[in-house]
GROMACS .gro file of C-alpha atoms in nm:
model
  462
    1MET     CA    1  25.770  -5.980   8.456
    2ARG     CA    2  25.943  -6.245   8.244
    3ALA     CA    3  26.285  -6.101   8.172
    4THR     CA    4  26.551  -6.191   7.915
    5ILE     CA    5  26.867  -6.261   8.115
    6TYR     CA    6  27.221  -6.334   7.993
    7VAL     CA    7  27.469  -6.516   8.219
    8THR     CA    8  27.840  -6.487   8.135
    9ASP     CA    9  28.096  -6.687   8.336
   10ASP     CA   10  28.403  -6.884   8.226
   11ASP     CA   11  28.315  -7.154   8.482
   12GLN     CA   12  28.066  -7.369   8.292
   13ASN     CA   13  27.933  -7.533   8.610
   14VAL     CA   14  27.858  -7.195   8.769
   15CYS     CA   15  27.703  -7.073   8.445
   16ALA     CA   16  27.477  -7.379   8.416
   17ALA     CA   17  27.369  -7.376   8.780
   18LEU     CA   18  27.283  -7.005   8.781
   19SER     CA   19  27.100  -7.036   8.448
   20ARG     CA   20  26.886  -7.324   8.582
   21ARG     CA   21  26.799  -7.119   8.890
   22LEU     CA   22  26.685  -6.826   8.676
   23VAL     CA   23  26.487  -7.047   8.436
   24LYS     CA   24  26.298  -7.199   8.732
   25LYS     CA   25  26.187  -6.846   8.822
   26GLY     CA   26  26.028  -6.813   8.478
   27HIS     CA   27  26.288  -6.609   8.293
   28HIS     CA   28  26.432  -6.655   7.943
   29VAL     CA   29  26.804  -6.727   7.991
   30ARG     CA   30  27.107  -6.757   7.762
   31SER     CA   31  27.456  -6.842   7.886
   32PHE     CA   32  27.803  -6.749   7.755
   33HIS     CA   33  28.153  -6.846   7.867
   34SER     CA   34  28.357  -6.546   7.753
   35GLY     CA   35  28.338  -6.175   7.694
   36PRO     CA   36  28.382  -6.197   7.314
   37SER     CA   37  28.098  -6.452   7.276
   38LEU     CA   38  27.870  -6.223   7.478
   39ILE     CA   39  27.965  -5.919   7.268
   40GLU     CA   40  27.885  -6.109   6.947
   41ALA     CA   41  27.543  -6.215   7.080
   42LEU     CA   42  27.456  -5.854   7.167
   43GLU     CA   43  27.461  -5.771   6.795
   44HIS     CA   44  27.139  -5.973   6.757
   45GLU     CA   45  26.946  -5.937   7.084
   46LEU     CA   46  26.964  -5.714   7.393
   47PRO     CA   47  26.881  -5.861   7.734
   48ASP     CA   48  26.695  -5.692   8.019
   49LEU     CA   49  26.949  -5.815   8.273
   50LEU     CA   50  27.308  -5.940   8.252
   51PHE     CA   51  27.502  -6.138   8.512
   52LEU     CA   52  27.871  -6.089   8.428
   53ASP     CA   53  28.165  -6.263   8.597
   54LEU     CA   54  28.443  -6.028   8.701
   55LYS     CA   55  28.741  -6.265   8.659
   56MET     CA   56  28.758  -6.433   8.316
   57PRO     CA   57  29.082  -6.535   8.136
   58GLU     CA   58  29.033  -6.408   7.780
   59MET     CA   59  28.865  -6.076   7.862
   60ASP     CA   60  28.778  -5.989   8.220
   61GLY     CA   61  28.440  -5.859   8.328
   62LEU     CA   62  28.544  -5.496   8.365
   63GLU     CA   63  28.689  -5.482   8.013
   64THR     CA   64  28.380  -5.659   7.877
   65LEU     CA   65  28.156  -5.408   8.055
   66ARG     CA   66  28.368  -5.122   7.922
   67GLN     CA   67  28.316  -5.242   7.563
   68ILE     CA   68  27.943  -5.320   7.582
   69ARG     CA   69  27.815  -5.030   7.796
   70GLN     CA   70  27.733  -4.809   7.495
   71LYS     CA   71  27.554  -5.095   7.319
   72ILE     CA   72  27.327  -5.180   7.612
   73PRO     CA   73  27.238  -4.850   7.783
   74LYS     CA   74  26.915  -4.990   7.931
   75THR     CA   75  27.040  -5.335   8.031
   76LEU     CA   76  27.104  -5.381   8.403
   77VAL     CA   77  27.445  -5.539   8.468
   78VAL     CA   78  27.516  -5.737   8.787
   79MET     CA   79  27.885  -5.817   8.839
   80LEU     CA   80  27.971  -6.155   8.997
   81THR     CA   81  28.294  -6.248   9.172
   82ALA     CA   82  28.419  -6.512   9.415
   83TYR     CA   83  28.660  -6.270   9.583
   84GLY     CA   84  28.575  -5.909   9.522
   85SER     CA   85  28.761  -5.598   9.628
   86VAL     CA   86  28.641  -5.249   9.702
   87GLU     CA   87  28.845  -5.118   9.407
   88ASP     CA   88  28.677  -5.362   9.167
   89ALA     CA   89  28.331  -5.272   9.297
   90VAL     CA   90  28.397  -4.899   9.263
   91GLU     CA   91  28.528  -4.939   8.908
   92ALA     CA   92  28.231  -5.159   8.810
   93MET     CA   93  27.985  -4.901   8.939
   94ARG     CA   94  28.176  -4.624   8.760
   95LEU     CA   95  28.136  -4.817   8.435
   96GLY     CA   96  27.761  -4.844   8.489
   97ALA     CA   97  27.707  -5.174   8.672
   98TYR     CA   98  27.375  -5.194   8.856
   99ASP     CA   99  27.493  -5.429   9.134
  100PHE     CA  100  27.803  -5.616   9.255
  101LEU     CA  101  27.770  -5.960   9.419
  102ILE     CA  102  27.999  -6.208   9.591
  103LYS     CA  103  27.918  -6.556   9.459
  104SER     CA  104  27.805  -6.814   9.714
  105ILE     CA  105  27.787  -7.191   9.682
  106ASP     CA  106  27.406  -7.194   9.691
  107PHE     CA  107  27.360  -6.863   9.500
  108SER     CA  108  27.163  -6.726   9.795
  109THR     CA  109  27.293  -6.375   9.722
  110VAL     CA  110  27.148  -6.385   9.371
  111ASP     CA  111  26.780  -6.394   9.468
  112PRO     CA  112  26.770  -6.056   9.648
  113ALA     CA  113  26.968  -5.895   9.365
  114LEU     CA  114  26.735  -6.048   9.107
  115HIS     CA  115  26.431  -5.920   9.296
  116ARG     CA  116  26.574  -5.566   9.312
  117ALA     CA  117  26.659  -5.569   8.942
  118ILE     CA  118  26.318  -5.701   8.831
  119THR     CA  119  26.140  -5.446   9.052
  120PHE     CA  120  26.348  -5.168   8.894
  121LEU     CA  121  26.277  -5.296   8.541
  122GLU     CA  122  25.901  -5.314   8.608
  123LEU     CA  123  25.898  -4.960   8.749
  124ARG     CA  124  26.096  -4.827   8.454
  125ARG     CA  125  25.857  -4.994   8.208
  126ARG     CA  126  25.556  -4.839   8.382
  127ILE     CA  127  25.718  -4.496   8.374
  128GLU     CA  128  25.812  -4.530   8.007
  129PHE     CA  129  25.460  -4.654   7.921
  130SER     CA  130  25.305  -4.362   8.109
  131ALA     CA  131  25.539  -4.119   7.933
  132SER     CA  132  25.456  -4.265   7.591
  133GLU     CA  133  25.083  -4.238   7.666
  134LYS     CA  134  25.130  -3.873   7.764
  135GLN     CA  135  25.330  -3.812   7.447
  136ARG     CA  136  25.040  -3.947   7.239
  137GLN     CA  137  24.785  -3.747   7.438
  138TYR     CA  138  24.985  -3.424   7.407
  139SER     CA  139  25.142  -3.458   7.064
  140TRP     CA  140  25.158  -3.152   6.837
  141GLU     CA  141  24.892  -3.305   6.610
  142HIS     CA  142  24.636  -3.244   6.886
  143VAL     CA  143  24.688  -2.867   6.865
  144ILE     CA  144  24.425  -2.721   6.633
  145ALA     CA  145  24.603  -2.440   6.449
  146ARG     CA  146  24.425  -2.364   6.120
  147SER     CA  147  24.411  -1.993   6.202
  148PRO     CA  148  24.712  -1.765   6.148
  149ALA     CA  149  24.701  -1.662   6.515
  150MET     CA  150  24.740  -2.019   6.644
  151THR     CA  151  24.994  -2.106   6.375
  152ARG     CA  152  25.215  -1.832   6.518
  153VAL     CA  153  25.164  -1.970   6.870
  154VAL     CA  154  25.275  -2.319   6.766
  155GLU     CA  155  25.578  -2.183   6.581
  156GLN     CA  156  25.682  -1.978   6.884
  157LEU     CA  157  25.638  -2.270   7.125
  158LYS     CA  158  25.856  -2.489   6.905
  159PHE     CA  159  26.115  -2.211   6.895
  160PHE     CA  160  26.113  -2.187   7.275
  161ASP     CA  161  26.166  -2.562   7.296
  162ALA     CA  162  26.448  -2.566   7.040
  163GLN     CA  163  26.624  -2.292   7.237
  164ASP     CA  164  26.569  -2.485   7.563
  165THR     CA  165  26.420  -2.166   7.708
  166PRO     CA  166  26.406  -2.196   8.090
  167LEU     CA  167  26.110  -1.954   8.116
  168VAL     CA  168  25.792  -1.927   7.908
  169PHE     CA  169  25.509  -1.682   7.982
  170LEU     CA  170  25.166  -1.765   7.836
  171GLN     CA  171  24.922  -1.475   7.853
  172GLY     CA  172  24.561  -1.512   7.749
  173GLU     CA  173  24.203  -1.495   7.865
  174VAL     CA  174  24.051  -1.757   8.092
  175GLY     CA  175  23.972  -2.078   7.902
  176THR     CA  176  24.212  -2.029   7.609
  177GLY     CA  177  24.402  -2.353   7.680
  178LYS     CA  178  24.719  -2.224   7.845
  179GLU     CA  179  24.775  -2.534   8.061
  180PHE     CA  180  24.713  -2.764   7.762
  181LEU     CA  181  24.979  -2.578   7.563
  182ALA     CA  182  25.219  -2.595   7.858
  183ARG     CA  183  25.174  -2.972   7.866
  184ILE     CA  184  25.223  -2.989   7.488
  185LEU     CA  185  25.553  -2.805   7.533
  186HIS     CA  186  25.659  -3.037   7.817
  187TYR     CA  187  25.575  -3.371   7.656
  188ASN     CA  188  25.741  -3.278   7.326
  189SER     CA  189  26.067  -3.158   7.480
  190HIS     CA  190  26.375  -3.333   7.616
  191LYS     CA  191  26.218  -3.285   7.962
  192GLN     CA  192  25.928  -3.517   7.874
  193LEU     CA  193  26.041  -3.792   8.115
  194GLY     CA  194  26.063  -3.539   8.398
  195PRO     CA  195  25.766  -3.441   8.616
  196PHE     CA  196  25.505  -3.178   8.528
  197VAL     CA  197  25.422  -3.000   8.855
  198THR     CA  198  25.136  -2.751   8.882
  199VAL     CA  199  25.098  -2.462   9.126
  200SER     CA  200  24.758  -2.287   9.100
  201CYS     CA  201  24.806  -1.947   9.261
  202ASN     CA  202  24.432  -1.877   9.269
  203GLU     CA  203  24.348  -2.192   9.465
  204GLN     CA  204  24.566  -2.130   9.772
  205ARG     CA  205  24.591  -1.855  10.030
  206GLY     CA  206  24.888  -1.632   9.955
  207SER     CA  207  25.070  -1.734  10.273
  208LEU     CA  208  25.066  -2.100  10.166
  209LEU     CA  209  25.213  -2.043   9.821
  210GLU     CA  210  25.572  -1.969   9.927
  211PRO     CA  211  25.627  -2.303  10.108
  212GLN     CA  212  25.437  -2.485   9.832
  213ILE     CA  213  25.669  -2.344   9.565
  214PHE     CA  214  26.005  -2.332   9.745
  215GLY     CA  215  25.962  -2.587  10.024
  216TYR     CA  216  26.067  -2.514  10.381
  217GLU     CA  217  26.313  -2.608  10.652
  218ARG     CA  218  26.220  -2.739  10.993
  219GLY     CA  219  26.114  -2.452  11.219
  220ALA     CA  220  26.055  -2.211  10.930
  221PHE     CA  221  25.709  -2.135  11.069
  222SER     CA  222  25.471  -2.262  11.335
  223GLY     CA  223  25.389  -2.624  11.258
  224ALA     CA  224  25.695  -2.688  11.039
  225SER     CA  225  25.811  -2.991  11.239
  226GLN     CA  226  26.023  -3.128  10.957
  227SER     CA  227  26.184  -3.007  10.635
  228MET     CA  228  25.980  -3.048  10.317
  229PRO     CA  229  26.068  -3.002   9.948
  230GLY     CA  230  25.853  -2.775   9.736
  231ALA     CA  231  25.744  -2.758   9.374
  232PHE     CA  232  26.090  -2.648   9.258
  233GLU     CA  233  26.247  -2.970   9.385
  234HIS     CA  234  25.956  -3.189   9.279
  235SER     CA  235  25.978  -3.052   8.923
  236ASP     CA  236  26.356  -3.083   8.889
  237GLY     CA  237  26.438  -3.212   8.541
  238GLY     CA  238  26.084  -3.137   8.423
  239THR     CA  239  25.839  -2.845   8.412
  240LEU     CA  240  25.707  -2.620   8.688
  241PHE     CA  241  25.371  -2.475   8.578
  242VAL     CA  242  25.273  -2.163   8.776
  243ASP     CA  243  24.913  -2.076   8.689
  244GLU     CA  244  24.758  -1.729   8.737
  245ILE     CA  245  25.077  -1.560   8.854
  246GLU     CA  246  24.883  -1.239   8.922
  247HIS     CA  247  24.752  -1.399   9.244
  248LEU     CA  248  25.102  -1.475   9.377
  249PRO     CA  249  25.201  -1.231   9.656
  250ILE     CA  250  25.452  -0.967   9.541
  251PRO     CA  251  25.735  -1.079   9.778
  252VAL     CA  252  25.702  -1.438   9.653
  253GLN     CA  253  25.705  -1.309   9.294
  254GLY     CA  254  26.038  -1.147   9.379
  255SER     CA  255  26.178  -1.477   9.507
  256LEU     CA  256  26.051  -1.650   9.194
  257ALA     CA  257  26.220  -1.388   8.974
  258ASP     CA  258  26.548  -1.446   9.160
  259ALA     CA  259  26.519  -1.823   9.111
  260ILE     CA  260  26.447  -1.780   8.739
  261ARG     CA  261  26.742  -1.546   8.694
  262THR     CA  262  27.003  -1.740   8.897
  263ARG     CA  263  26.867  -2.096   8.848
  264GLU     CA  264  26.901  -2.133   9.227
  265PHE     CA  265  26.657  -2.096   9.516
  266CYS     CA  266  26.634  -2.122   9.894
  267ARG     CA  267  26.381  -2.316  10.091
  268MET     CA  268  26.167  -2.105  10.321
  269GLY     CA  269  26.365  -2.059  10.644
  270GLY     CA  270  26.682  -2.193  10.484
  271PHE     CA  271  27.016  -2.045  10.381
  272ASP     CA  272  27.154  -2.300  10.134
  273ARG     CA  273  27.100  -2.211   9.768
  274LEU     CA  274  26.979  -2.518   9.580
  275PRO     CA  275  27.030  -2.555   9.203
  276THR     CA  276  26.730  -2.613   8.977
  277ASN     CA  277  26.709  -2.771   8.634
  278ASN     CA  278  26.349  -2.722   8.531
  279ARG     CA  279  26.155  -2.518   8.279
  280ILE     CA  280  25.915  -2.270   8.436
  281VAL     CA  281  25.592  -2.195   8.250
  282VAL     CA  282  25.399  -1.900   8.394
  283THR     CA  283  25.047  -1.795   8.295
  284SER     CA  284  24.824  -1.494   8.349
  285SER     CA  285  24.486  -1.381   8.219
  286ILE     CA  286  24.595  -1.018   8.266
  287PRO     CA  287  24.830  -0.847   8.017
  288LEU     CA  288  25.148  -0.713   8.177
  289ASP     CA  289  25.080  -0.366   8.038
  290GLN     CA  290  24.707  -0.348   8.119
  291PRO     CA  291  24.635  -0.005   8.271
  292GLY     CA  292  24.572  -0.018   8.644
  293TYR     CA  293  24.729  -0.361   8.690
  294GLN     CA  294  25.103  -0.289   8.679
  295GLU     CA  295  25.126  -0.301   9.059
  296ILE     CA  296  25.017  -0.665   9.079
  297PHE     CA  297  25.342  -0.779   8.913
  298HIS     CA  298  25.684  -0.756   9.078
  299PRO     CA  299  25.905  -0.528   8.861
  300GLU     CA  300  26.184  -0.786   8.825
  301LEU     CA  301  25.941  -1.065   8.740
  302ARG     CA  302  25.756  -0.843   8.490
  303SER     CA  303  26.088  -0.765   8.320
  304LEU     CA  304  26.166  -1.137   8.284
  305LEU     CA  305  25.816  -1.226   8.164
  306GLU     CA  306  25.810  -0.950   7.900
  307LYS     CA  307  26.108  -1.112   7.725
  308GLN     CA  308  25.941  -1.454   7.706
  309GLN     CA  309  25.578  -1.356   7.652
  310LEU     CA  310  25.350  -1.549   7.418
  311PHE     CA  311  24.995  -1.428   7.364
  312ILE     CA  312  24.732  -1.704   7.339
  313PRO     CA  313  24.444  -1.567   7.129
  314PRO     CA  314  24.082  -1.594   7.242
  315LEU     CA  315  23.858  -1.824   7.042
  316ARG     CA  316  23.677  -1.532   6.877
  317GLU     CA  317  24.009  -1.438   6.709
  318ARG     CA  318  24.067  -1.786   6.566
  319LYS     CA  319  23.741  -1.858   6.386
  320GLU     CA  320  23.910  -2.105   6.148
  321ASP     CA  321  23.977  -2.334   6.445
  322ILE     CA  322  23.624  -2.351   6.586
  323ILE     CA  323  23.476  -2.627   6.369
  324PRO     CA  324  23.792  -2.846   6.383
  325LEU     CA  325  23.779  -2.805   6.764
  326VAL     CA  326  23.411  -2.901   6.762
  327ILE     CA  327  23.478  -3.215   6.554
  328LYS     CA  328  23.773  -3.316   6.772
  329THR     CA  329  23.577  -3.267   7.096
  330ILE     CA  330  23.266  -3.444   6.967
  331HIS     CA  331  23.470  -3.747   6.863
  332ALA     CA  332  23.661  -3.757   7.194
  333TYR     CA  333  23.350  -3.718   7.410
  334GLY     CA  334  23.156  -3.960   7.192
  335GLU     CA  335  23.425  -4.225   7.247
  336GLU     CA  336  23.413  -4.154   7.619
  337ILE     CA  337  23.038  -4.218   7.649
  338GLY     CA  338  23.015  -4.501   7.396
  339ARG     CA  339  22.892  -4.301   7.094
  340PRO     CA  340  23.200  -4.304   6.869
  341LYS     CA  341  23.050  -4.196   6.535
  342LEU     CA  342  22.901  -3.857   6.614
  343ASP     CA  343  22.907  -3.573   6.362
  344ILE     CA  344  22.749  -3.230   6.297
  345ASP     CA  345  22.525  -3.114   6.015
  346SER     CA  346  22.557  -2.802   5.800
  347SER     CA  347  22.345  -2.587   6.034
  348VAL     CA  348  22.605  -2.590   6.313
  349PRO     CA  349  22.900  -2.395   6.159
  350PRO     CA  350  22.698  -2.077   6.078
  351LEU     CA  351  22.552  -2.079   6.429
  352LEU     CA  352  22.887  -2.112   6.607
  353ASP     CA  353  23.054  -1.864   6.373
  354THR     CA  354  22.829  -1.584   6.501
  355TYR     CA  355  22.896  -1.656   6.869
  356GLN     CA  356  23.178  -1.475   7.053
  357PHE     CA  357  23.266  -1.751   7.307
  358PRO     CA  358  23.356  -1.528   7.603
  359GLY     CA  359  23.452  -1.845   7.793
  360ASN     CA  360  23.676  -1.955   7.503
  361ILE     CA  361  23.767  -2.324   7.453
  362ARG     CA  362  23.648  -2.419   7.800
  363GLU     CA  363  23.302  -2.283   7.718
  364LEU     CA  364  23.303  -2.450   7.375
  365GLU     CA  365  23.385  -2.789   7.528
  366ALA     CA  366  23.110  -2.754   7.789
  367MET     CA  367  22.865  -2.649   7.518
  368ILE     CA  368  22.955  -2.953   7.306
  369ARG     CA  369  22.911  -3.192   7.597
  370ARG     CA  370  22.564  -3.053   7.663
  371ALA     CA  371  22.477  -3.074   7.293
  372VAL     CA  372  22.591  -3.437   7.275
  373LEU     CA  373  22.379  -3.527   7.578
  374CYS     CA  374  22.079  -3.345   7.425
  375SER     CA  375  22.114  -3.506   7.083
  376GLN     CA  376  21.901  -3.804   6.985
  377GLY     CA  377  22.091  -3.932   6.683
  378PRO     CA  378  22.446  -3.960   6.548
  379VAL     CA  379  22.433  -3.616   6.380
  380LEU     CA  380  22.415  -3.303   6.594
  381THR     CA  381  22.211  -3.010   6.460
  382SER     CA  382  22.193  -2.644   6.557
  383LEU     CA  383  21.891  -2.727   6.776
  384ASP     CA  384  22.115  -2.944   6.997
  385PHE     CA  385  22.328  -2.637   7.069
  386TYR     CA  386  22.033  -2.437   7.198
  387SER     CA  387  21.919  -2.479   7.555
  388GLN     CA  388  21.636  -2.720   7.624
  389HIS     CA  389  21.504  -2.447   7.854
  390PRO     CA  390  21.561  -2.102   7.699
  391GLY     CA  391  21.689  -1.847   7.946
  392SER     CA  392  21.833  -2.107   8.184
  393GLY     CA  393  22.189  -2.005   8.101
  394GLU     CA  394  22.283  -2.320   7.911
  395GLY     CA  395  22.350  -2.369   7.542
  396LEU     CA  396  22.286  -2.075   7.310
  397PRO     CA  397  21.947  -1.926   7.402
  398PRO     CA  398  21.826  -1.651   7.166
  399ASN     CA  399  21.855  -1.380   7.433
  400THR     CA  400  22.210  -1.466   7.538
  401GLY     CA  401  22.403  -1.162   7.662
  402ARG     CA  402  22.111  -0.914   7.694
  403VAL     CA  403  22.064  -0.699   8.004
  404LEU     CA  404  21.769  -0.455   7.986
  405PHE     CA  405  21.738  -0.133   8.187
  406GLU     CA  406  21.564   0.203   8.150
  407ILE     CA  407  21.788   0.484   8.021
  408GLY     CA  408  21.815   0.765   8.275
  409GLY     CA  409  21.686   0.555   8.559
  410HIS     CA  410  22.019   0.425   8.688
  411SER     CA  411  22.369   0.549   8.765
  412LEU     CA  412  22.675   0.395   8.596
  413GLN     CA  413  22.754   0.217   8.922
  414ASP     CA  414  22.401   0.072   8.933
  415ILE     CA  415  22.436  -0.054   8.574
  416GLN     CA  416  22.769  -0.221   8.654
  417VAL     CA  417  22.607  -0.406   8.943
  418MET     CA  418  22.309  -0.510   8.725
  419VAL     CA  419  22.539  -0.646   8.453
  420ILE     CA  420  22.750  -0.841   8.701
  421ASP     CA  421  22.439  -0.985   8.869
  422GLU     CA  422  22.303  -1.098   8.532
  423VAL     CA  423  22.632  -1.256   8.422
  424LEU     CA  424  22.666  -1.441   8.754
  425ARG     CA  425  22.308  -1.564   8.719
  426PHE     CA  426  22.379  -1.668   8.360
  427THR     CA  427  22.689  -1.864   8.464
  428LYS     CA  428  22.522  -2.010   8.775
  429GLN     CA  429  22.764  -1.821   9.001
  430ASP     CA  430  23.073  -1.958   8.823
  431ARG     CA  431  23.313  -1.672   8.899
  432GLU     CA  432  23.582  -1.786   8.655
  433GLN     CA  433  23.339  -1.817   8.363
  434ALA     CA  434  23.172  -1.489   8.459
  435ALA     CA  435  23.509  -1.315   8.458
  436GLY     CA  436  23.570  -1.457   8.111
  437TYR     CA  437  23.239  -1.316   7.984
  438LEU     CA  438  23.325  -0.975   8.128
  439HIS     CA  439  23.687  -0.983   8.004
  440ILE     CA  440  23.821  -0.912   8.353
  441SER     CA  441  24.021  -1.112   8.606
  442THR     CA  442  23.853  -1.305   8.887
  443GLN     CA  443  24.026  -1.065   9.127
  444THR     CA  444  23.855  -0.767   8.962
  445LEU     CA  445  23.524  -0.952   8.965
  446ASP     CA  446  23.562  -1.012   9.339
  447GLU     CA  447  23.618  -0.639   9.389
  448TYR     CA  448  23.297  -0.563   9.196
  449ILE     CA  449  23.107  -0.819   9.404
  450GLN     CA  450  23.229  -0.651   9.722
  451LEU     CA  451  23.118  -0.317   9.576
  452ARG     CA  452  22.775  -0.464   9.502
  453LYS     CA  453  22.745  -0.584   9.863
  454LYS     CA  454  22.849  -0.242   9.991
  455ILE     CA  455  22.588  -0.066   9.775
  456SER     CA  456  22.322  -0.313   9.887
  457HIS     CA  457  22.416  -0.260  10.252
  458GLU     CA  458  22.409   0.120  10.220
  459THR     CA  459  22.071   0.102  10.046
  460GLU     CA  460  21.927  -0.107  10.329
  461ARG     CA  461  22.060   0.139  10.590
  462SER     CA  462  21.905   0.437  10.411
   0.00000   0.00000   0.00000
């Protein structure tokens, strides 16, 4: 990068020689011969990097640094001296200097320091650019909240952020946008420059989740040949997103509750309690008070989550948001595939208004993508939202959601199996979407599938 660099030294020969060296490397350079002249220049322009002589007659480098530090919080300051002391170096670093160099006749010590500083500046710019892109992607304006239900959600999220709440619990059906809202909260908070670390409890075996979340010490278990940090340490200063907490083993839930309560945790196999400075966002598709499911939550964790619970409504309870979501998704996907001016006609809203969207926003987005790919022109009609092959399980076929059976010919258990088979066929064996259609968790669906296999096996044996 081409940096703006200020050189300040009372020795005009040193100042000129160093400035020439920096100019030859392609940088924009200005030179000053005293602290006051530098301070005056900073009123008009701020440099990326400042080389500042320690020993100057009118105002020495440390006093100059002391006066300008608040004005140039992002400028890197490299102190220069012909005869430095440890005390001077320590004081310079305490005041915020980036580096401390002993001047040489040929300035050979400057080049490595310059390289380190430029590398740091480039990295910081990339991080800041990435953060600003994320802030645009996850700004509050991207949350569609025309419905009263979602308006309340946005208000509560903003309240949590204003209170700097260390724990937020988002409860809602599969596909309601819980991770999106967690990212909205992160990138609009003072933790936005910190990391956003995700732990998906449903995608790992239970035994692997504890070391993934808390890290581990060497020898903590077979194969732990060295110590490793976990998600708590990786997310320090940012957000730890724990998705589908109901799949986290109960003992690990207890450790998580302790970490939330004390703001400290231990690595697996360790004894030292490490401090944490992150926000923890936990999600579940199962209500804490749902009958028959209380035992899947650790009592201490449930108590903490109940105090910070925010219900994310299913799409069928926020009808006012459906068409704005459709328009937003059509425009975004259209841009992505090179069709930026897509729209819908008047036949689409009545059609979508009658549909229940058991898969919620995730299903709506998938439906829109299929409709866009099926459409021939710039305006999507209701026909584009119906499957090209009725009954294939895509789009909105006329017989969506119907399972036929003869009354009196089957037991309740048989009917349950038939319904689950049909929903799995309809979703092409997508367990998560099928669970959404049935309004149950994937864990419960798995139990039903095992029951189906057992019934089938017993039938074959008889």
